[in-house]
Each structure stands twice: as structure tokens, then as C-alpha cells.
Coordinates of C-alpha atoms in Angstrom, one line a residue:
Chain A
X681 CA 79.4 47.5 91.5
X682 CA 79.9 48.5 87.9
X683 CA 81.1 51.8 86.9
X684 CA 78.0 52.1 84.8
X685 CA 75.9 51.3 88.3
X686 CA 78.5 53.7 90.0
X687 CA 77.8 56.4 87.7
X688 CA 74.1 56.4 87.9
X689 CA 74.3 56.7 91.6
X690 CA 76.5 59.8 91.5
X691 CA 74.1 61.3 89.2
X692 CA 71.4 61.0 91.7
X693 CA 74.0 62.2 94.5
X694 CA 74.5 65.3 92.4
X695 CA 71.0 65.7 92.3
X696 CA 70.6 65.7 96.1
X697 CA 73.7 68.2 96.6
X698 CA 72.0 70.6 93.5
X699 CA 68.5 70.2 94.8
X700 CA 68.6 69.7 98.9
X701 CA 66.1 72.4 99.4
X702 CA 63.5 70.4 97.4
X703 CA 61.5 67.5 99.5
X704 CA 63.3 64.7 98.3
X705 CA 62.1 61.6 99.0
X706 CA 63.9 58.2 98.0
X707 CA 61.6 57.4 95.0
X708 CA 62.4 60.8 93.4
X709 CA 66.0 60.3 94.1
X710 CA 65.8 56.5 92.5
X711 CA 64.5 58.0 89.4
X712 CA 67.5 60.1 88.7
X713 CA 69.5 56.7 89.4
X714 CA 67.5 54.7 87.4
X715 CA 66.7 52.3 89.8
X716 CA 64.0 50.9 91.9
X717 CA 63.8 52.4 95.6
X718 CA 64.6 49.7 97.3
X719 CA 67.5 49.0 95.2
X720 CA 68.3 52.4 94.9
X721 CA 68.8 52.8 98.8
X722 CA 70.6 50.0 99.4
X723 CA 73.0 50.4 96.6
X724 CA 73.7 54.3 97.1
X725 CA 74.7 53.2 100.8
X726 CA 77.2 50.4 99.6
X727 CA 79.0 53.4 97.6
X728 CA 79.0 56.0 99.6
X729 CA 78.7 54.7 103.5
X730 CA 75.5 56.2 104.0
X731 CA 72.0 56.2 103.5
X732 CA 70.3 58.4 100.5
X733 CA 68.8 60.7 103.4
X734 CA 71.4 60.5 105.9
X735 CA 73.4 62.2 103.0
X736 CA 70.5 64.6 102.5
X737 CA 70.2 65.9 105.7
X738 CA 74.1 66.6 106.5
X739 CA 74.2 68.1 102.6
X740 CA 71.4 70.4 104.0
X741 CA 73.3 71.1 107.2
X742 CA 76.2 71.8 105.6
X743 CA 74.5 74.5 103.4
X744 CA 72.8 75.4 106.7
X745 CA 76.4 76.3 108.0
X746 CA 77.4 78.2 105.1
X747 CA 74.2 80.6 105.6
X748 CA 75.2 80.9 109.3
X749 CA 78.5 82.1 108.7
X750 CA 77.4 85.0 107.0
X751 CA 76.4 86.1 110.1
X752 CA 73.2 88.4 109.2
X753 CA 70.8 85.4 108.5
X754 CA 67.7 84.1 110.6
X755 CA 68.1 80.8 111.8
X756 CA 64.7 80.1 110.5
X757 CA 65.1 81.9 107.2
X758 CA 68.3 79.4 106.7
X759 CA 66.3 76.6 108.3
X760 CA 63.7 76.8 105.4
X761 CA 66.1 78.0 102.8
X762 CA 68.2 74.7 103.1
X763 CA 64.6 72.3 102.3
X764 CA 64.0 72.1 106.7
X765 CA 60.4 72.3 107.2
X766 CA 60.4 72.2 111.0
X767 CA 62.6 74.7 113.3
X768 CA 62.6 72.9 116.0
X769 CA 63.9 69.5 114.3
X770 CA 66.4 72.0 112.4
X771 CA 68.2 73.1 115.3
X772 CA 68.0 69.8 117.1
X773 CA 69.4 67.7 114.3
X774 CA 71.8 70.6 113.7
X775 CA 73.0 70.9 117.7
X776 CA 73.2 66.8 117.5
X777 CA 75.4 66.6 114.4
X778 CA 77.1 70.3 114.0
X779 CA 78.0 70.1 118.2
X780 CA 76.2 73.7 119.1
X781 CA 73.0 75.2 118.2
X782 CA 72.7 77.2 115.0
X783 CA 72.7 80.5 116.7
X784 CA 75.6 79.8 118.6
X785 CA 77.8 78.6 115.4
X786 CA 76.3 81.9 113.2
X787 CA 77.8 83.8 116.3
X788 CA 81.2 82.7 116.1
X789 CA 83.7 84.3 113.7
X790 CA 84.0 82.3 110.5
X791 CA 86.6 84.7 108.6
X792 CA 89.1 82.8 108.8
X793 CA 86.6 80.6 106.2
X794 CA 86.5 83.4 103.9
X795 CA 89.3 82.1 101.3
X796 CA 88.5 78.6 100.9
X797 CA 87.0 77.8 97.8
X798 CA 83.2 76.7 97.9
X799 CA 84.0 73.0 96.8
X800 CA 86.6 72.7 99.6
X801 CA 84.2 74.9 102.2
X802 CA 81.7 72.2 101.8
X803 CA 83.6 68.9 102.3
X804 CA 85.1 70.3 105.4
X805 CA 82.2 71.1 107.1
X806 CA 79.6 68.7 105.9
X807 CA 78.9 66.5 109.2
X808 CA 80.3 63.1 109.5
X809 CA 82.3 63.5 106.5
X810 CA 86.2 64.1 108.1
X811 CA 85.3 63.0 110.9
X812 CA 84.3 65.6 113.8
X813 CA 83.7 69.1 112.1
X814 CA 87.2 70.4 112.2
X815 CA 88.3 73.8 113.3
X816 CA 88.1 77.1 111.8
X817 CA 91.4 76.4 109.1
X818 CA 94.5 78.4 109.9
X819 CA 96.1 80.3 107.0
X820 CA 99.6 78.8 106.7
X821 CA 100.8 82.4 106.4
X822 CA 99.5 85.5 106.2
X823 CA 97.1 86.0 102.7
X824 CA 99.0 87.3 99.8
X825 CA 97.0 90.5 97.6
X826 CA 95.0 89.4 95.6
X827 CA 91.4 89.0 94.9
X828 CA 89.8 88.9 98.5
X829 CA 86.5 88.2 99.7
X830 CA 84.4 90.7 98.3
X831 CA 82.3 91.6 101.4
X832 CA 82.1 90.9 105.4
X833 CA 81.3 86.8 105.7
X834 CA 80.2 86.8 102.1
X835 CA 80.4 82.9 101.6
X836 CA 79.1 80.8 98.9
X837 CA 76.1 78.8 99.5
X838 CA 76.5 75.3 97.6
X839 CA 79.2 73.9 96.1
X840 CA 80.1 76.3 93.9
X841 CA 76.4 77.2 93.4
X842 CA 75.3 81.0 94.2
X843 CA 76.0 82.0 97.5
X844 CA 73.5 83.0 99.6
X845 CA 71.6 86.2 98.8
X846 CA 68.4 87.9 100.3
X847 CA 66.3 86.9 97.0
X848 CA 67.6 83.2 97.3
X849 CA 66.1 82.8 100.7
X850 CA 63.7 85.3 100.4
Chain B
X758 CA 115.0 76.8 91.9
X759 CA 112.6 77.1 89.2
X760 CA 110.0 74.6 89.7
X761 CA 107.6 74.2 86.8
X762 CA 104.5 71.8 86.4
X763 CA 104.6 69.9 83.2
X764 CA 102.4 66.5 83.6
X765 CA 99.3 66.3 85.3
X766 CA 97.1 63.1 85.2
X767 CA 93.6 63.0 84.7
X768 CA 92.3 59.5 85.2
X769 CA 89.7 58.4 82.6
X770 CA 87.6 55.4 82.2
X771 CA 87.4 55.8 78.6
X772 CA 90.3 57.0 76.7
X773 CA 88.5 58.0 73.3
X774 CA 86.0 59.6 75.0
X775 CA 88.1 61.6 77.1
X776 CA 90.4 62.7 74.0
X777 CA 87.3 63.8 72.7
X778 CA 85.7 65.8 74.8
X779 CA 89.2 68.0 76.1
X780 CA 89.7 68.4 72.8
X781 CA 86.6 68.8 70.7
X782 CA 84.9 70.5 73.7
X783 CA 87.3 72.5 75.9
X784 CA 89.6 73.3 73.2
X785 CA 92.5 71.5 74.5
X786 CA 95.1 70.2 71.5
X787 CA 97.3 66.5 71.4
X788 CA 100.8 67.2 72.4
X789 CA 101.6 63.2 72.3
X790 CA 99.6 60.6 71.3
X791 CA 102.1 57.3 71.9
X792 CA 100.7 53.8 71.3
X793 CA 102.8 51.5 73.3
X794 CA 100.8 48.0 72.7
X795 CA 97.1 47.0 73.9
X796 CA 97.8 48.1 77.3
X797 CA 99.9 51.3 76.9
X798 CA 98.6 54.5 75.5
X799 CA 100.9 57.9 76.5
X800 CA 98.4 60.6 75.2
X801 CA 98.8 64.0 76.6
X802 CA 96.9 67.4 75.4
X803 CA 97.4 71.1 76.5
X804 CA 95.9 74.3 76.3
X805 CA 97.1 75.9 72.7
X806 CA 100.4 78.0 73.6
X807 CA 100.6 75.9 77.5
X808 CA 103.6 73.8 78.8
X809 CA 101.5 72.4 81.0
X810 CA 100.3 69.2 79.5
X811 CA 97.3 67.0 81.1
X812 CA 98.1 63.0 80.7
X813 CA 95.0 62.0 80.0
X814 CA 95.7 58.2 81.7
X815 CA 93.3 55.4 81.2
X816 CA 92.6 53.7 84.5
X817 CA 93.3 50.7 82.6
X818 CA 96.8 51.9 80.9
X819 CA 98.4 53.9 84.0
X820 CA 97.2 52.1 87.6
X821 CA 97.8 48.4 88.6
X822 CA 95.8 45.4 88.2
X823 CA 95.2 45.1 92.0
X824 CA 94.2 48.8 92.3
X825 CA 92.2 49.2 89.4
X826 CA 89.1 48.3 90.5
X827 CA 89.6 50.7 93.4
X828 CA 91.1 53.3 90.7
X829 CA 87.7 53.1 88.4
X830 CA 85.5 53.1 91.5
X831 CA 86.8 57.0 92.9
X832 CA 86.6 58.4 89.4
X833 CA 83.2 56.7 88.8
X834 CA 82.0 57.8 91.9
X835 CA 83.1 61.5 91.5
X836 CA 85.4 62.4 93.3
X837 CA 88.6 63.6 91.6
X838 CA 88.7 66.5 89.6
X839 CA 90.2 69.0 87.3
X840 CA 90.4 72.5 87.6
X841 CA 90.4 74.8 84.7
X842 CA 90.5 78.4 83.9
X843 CA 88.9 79.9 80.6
X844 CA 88.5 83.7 79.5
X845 CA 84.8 83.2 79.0
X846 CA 83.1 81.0 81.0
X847 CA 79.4 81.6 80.3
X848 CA 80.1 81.3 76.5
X849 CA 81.9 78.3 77.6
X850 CA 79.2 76.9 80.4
X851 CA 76.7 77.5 77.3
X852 CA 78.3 75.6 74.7
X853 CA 79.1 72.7 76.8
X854 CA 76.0 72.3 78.5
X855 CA 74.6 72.5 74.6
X856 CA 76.8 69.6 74.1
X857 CA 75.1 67.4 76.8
X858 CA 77.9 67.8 79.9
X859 CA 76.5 66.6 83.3
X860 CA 76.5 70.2 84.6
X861 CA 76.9 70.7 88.6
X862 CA 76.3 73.9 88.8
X863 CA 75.9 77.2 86.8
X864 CA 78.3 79.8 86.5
X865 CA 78.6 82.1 89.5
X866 CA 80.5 84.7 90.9
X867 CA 82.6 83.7 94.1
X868 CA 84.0 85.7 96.8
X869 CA 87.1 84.9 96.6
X870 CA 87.6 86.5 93.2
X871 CA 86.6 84.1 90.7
X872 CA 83.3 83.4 88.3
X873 CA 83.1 79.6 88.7
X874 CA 81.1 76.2 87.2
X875 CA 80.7 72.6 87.5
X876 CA 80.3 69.9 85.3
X877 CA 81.3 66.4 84.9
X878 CA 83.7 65.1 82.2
X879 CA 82.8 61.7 80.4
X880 CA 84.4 59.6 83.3
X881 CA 82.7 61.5 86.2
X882 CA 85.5 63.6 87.1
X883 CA 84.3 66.9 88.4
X884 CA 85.7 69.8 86.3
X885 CA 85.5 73.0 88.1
X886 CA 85.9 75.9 85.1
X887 CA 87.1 79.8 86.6
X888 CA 87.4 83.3 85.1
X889 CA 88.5 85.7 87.3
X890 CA 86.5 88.7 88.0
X891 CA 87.1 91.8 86.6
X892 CA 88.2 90.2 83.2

């Protein structure tokens, strides 16, 4: 693949990390690579190891996860906020993938979490990525001063983008 | 021991490009701009009044035949990147999104201290642009 063909299909990947909460379907996401569905879905797989929605849904999940660690979030209001439409198919797609139900995971304590950067957050908990979901990360030693997580579980929401807030997923 | 960073490589698909958009739109200036035949350019830039220079290194100049396909492939596809901090990112963010950068995301303010952005430079690299908060 050309880096020309390469570059249109990380446009359209962009598009799908920026824009998970929006019912994407594979023609939309063909039109931001420029290509022809069929084409589209066969090529983005060759480049990336997965299908168009395959990517989709763990990029929602992993948004999904992000909301949960806050802690103070409905699992429906994250289920709808992350482009879900169904809870039940929410929380059995995220138990399949994520290893627990949703409520269980928001449950647990995610501070250890708190320091990683957003852009780093995301690849290691985005399903299927690194293999199995790894465990909470372990601060090699104790945090210096510095700027600290403004709030309890305050977590950004998608790569870098806003984290979560009550008007987002209101 | 003093340790001090001096070269960092940013790999680029297309050098002219590249030269011009960290230096016409990030503000970074040439430190060394060596020709060394068709298949040799050393060109570094750094921020005005910085020791720490980034090489900006052509896939074609700086990695191996065998690997270059592999090389362009990973920087096409996104996933390297650059991380840079400016005094004023929204003016920044603004101006370069004017300028018609592949932008990732807008600026926002991060809990671990930082007001933060994404965009893409010419190659596909994903430049993540910080001020801190409270600046």
C-alpha cells in the first residue's frame, strides 16, 4: 500500500477515534478515506489488523472505560455518551472484550490511572490492542510535586479530547 | 553526570515539506542544513534560544533500504509522534488549524496539569502541542 493510500486511511481512522459517538457506518467512514466501501473495508483491515467497526467498537469501549473510571457516571449515561445505542449489547460486548461488567470495572479504583497522559490512557486500555487489558500501571516510584490531577478520578475522555464532563454526556 | 538531550529524530516522508511546516508554522529555526549527495541530507531545526535540536530525517536519507518500506508505512499510518510545548496554545491551535493542519483534537485542559492539542504534521506524525496550566 502507498503512503498516499496509507494516509487516507488514517484520516478516516482519525475520524472514527474523533467521532465514535456518531453512528458510523462504513460508507461514511469510506468517504473520509476516499474510497469505495468495499475497498475501504478491506484495505483499512490490511493496515491496521482489524475491521473499520471492530476498531469502532473497542475505540468506543475504550472511551467507555475512561467514563467508568471516574467513578460517578451511569453505566447507561456512558453507554449512550460513547455512540452505544443499546444497554444491554453495551455491557455484554463490554463484559466480553473488557473481562467484567461495566459496573464492576467503574467500581474498582483506577487512581493509580490518574497520571498517565490521555494519549497513553487510551492505547493501554483500548481492547485487543496490547494484548489482554493490562493492569492498573504501577508508579516506578512515588510521584514527584508537581501538577497533579486536578480532582478525584478526573480522567480525560478521548485522546486528548475533553474529558468527560456532565454537559458532554448530558 | 550531566545528561543532556541534543538530537531527536523526527521521521518525515517529505523533507521540504517538513522543513517547512516546523519552521514556517511552529516557529522552529535551521541549526544545520548539510547536503551530503542525493541520498544524504543532515538538516536539523530548534526552538529559537534551544539546544535541543530535532533532526528532521527523511525516511529515505536516515533508515535502510530493507526497512524503509516498513519505516514510511508507521509514519504514514500515524503512529509516531512529537511532543511539543508552546506558551500559547490556542493562539497557536488557531493559526495552525488556519493553515490547513490535520487537527486531532482541540485544545483542552488535562488533569494532569497541562492544556493540550493534536494535530498531524505533513507526514502523519501525530504532534501533541502543551502549555501548562496556570501560565
Amino acid at each position: 500500500m502507498d503512503c498516499g493510500e496509507l494516509a487516507h486511511l488514517r484520516r478516516a481512522r482519525d475520524l472514527l477515534d474523533r467521532e465514535y459517538a456518531r453512528p458510523l457506518d462504513v460508507p461514511a467512514m469510506a468517504r473520509a478515506a476516499l474510497m469505495s466501501p468495499s475497498h475501504f473495508a478491506r484495505q483499512f483491515r490490511a493496515a491496521f489488523g482489524e475491521t473499520p467497526y471492530a476498531y469502532l467498537q473497542s475505540r468506543r469501549l475504550e472511551r467507555a472505560m475512561a467514563l467508568l473510571r471516574r467513578g460517578d457516571l451511569p453505566v447507561t449515561d456512558v453507554c449512550l455518551a460513547v455512540g452505544f445505542t443499546s444497554l444491554g449489547s453495551f455491557s455484554s460486548t463490554f463484559t466480553r472484550l473488557v473481562g467484567e461488567p461495566p459496573s464492576a470495572y467503574r467500581g474498582r479504583d483506577h487512581a493509580a490511572m490518574a497520571p498517565v497522559p490521555a494519549c497513553v490512557a487510551r492505547t493501554w486500555t483500548r481492547p485487543g490492542w496490547l494484548g489482554r487489558r493490562p493492569a492498573q500501571p504501577q508508579p516506578a516510584q512515588p510521584q514527584p510535586a508537581g501538577p497533579q490531577p486536578a480532582g478525584p478520578r478526573a480522567e480525560p475522555s478521548r485522546i486528548g479530547e475533553a474529558r468527560p464532563t456532565a454537559e458532554r454526556i448530558a | 553526570m550531566p545528561l543532556t538531550i541534543t538530537h531527536t529524530p523526527v521521521y518525515c516522508l517529505d523533507l521540504d515539506q517538513a522543513l517547512d511546516f516546523y519552521t514556517k508554522q511552529l516557529g522552529f529555526e535551521v541549526r544545520q542544513d548539510v547536503p551530503m549527495g542525493p541520498e544524504m541530507r543532515w538538516l536539523t531545526v530548534a526552538a529559537p534560544g534551544s539546544a535541543h535540536e530535532l533532526l528532521l530525517a527523511a525516511v529515505d536519507h536516515h533508515i535502510p533500504p530493507v526497512d524503509q518500506a516498513a519505516m514510511r508505512d508507521m509514519v504514514s499510518k500515524g503512529n509516531l509522534a512529537v511532543f511539543l510545548e508552546v506558551d500559547d496554545i490556542n493562539t497557536v491551535f488557531e493559526t495552525l488549524r488556519a493553515a490547513g493542519t490535520e487537527i486531532l483534537q482541540e485544545p483542552v485542559d488535562q488533569p494532569y496539569g497541562v492544556r493540550d492539542c493534536g494535530m498531524r504534521d505533513p507526514s502523519g506524525n501525530h504532534l501533541r502541542l502543551s502549555q501548562p496550566l496556570g501560565r
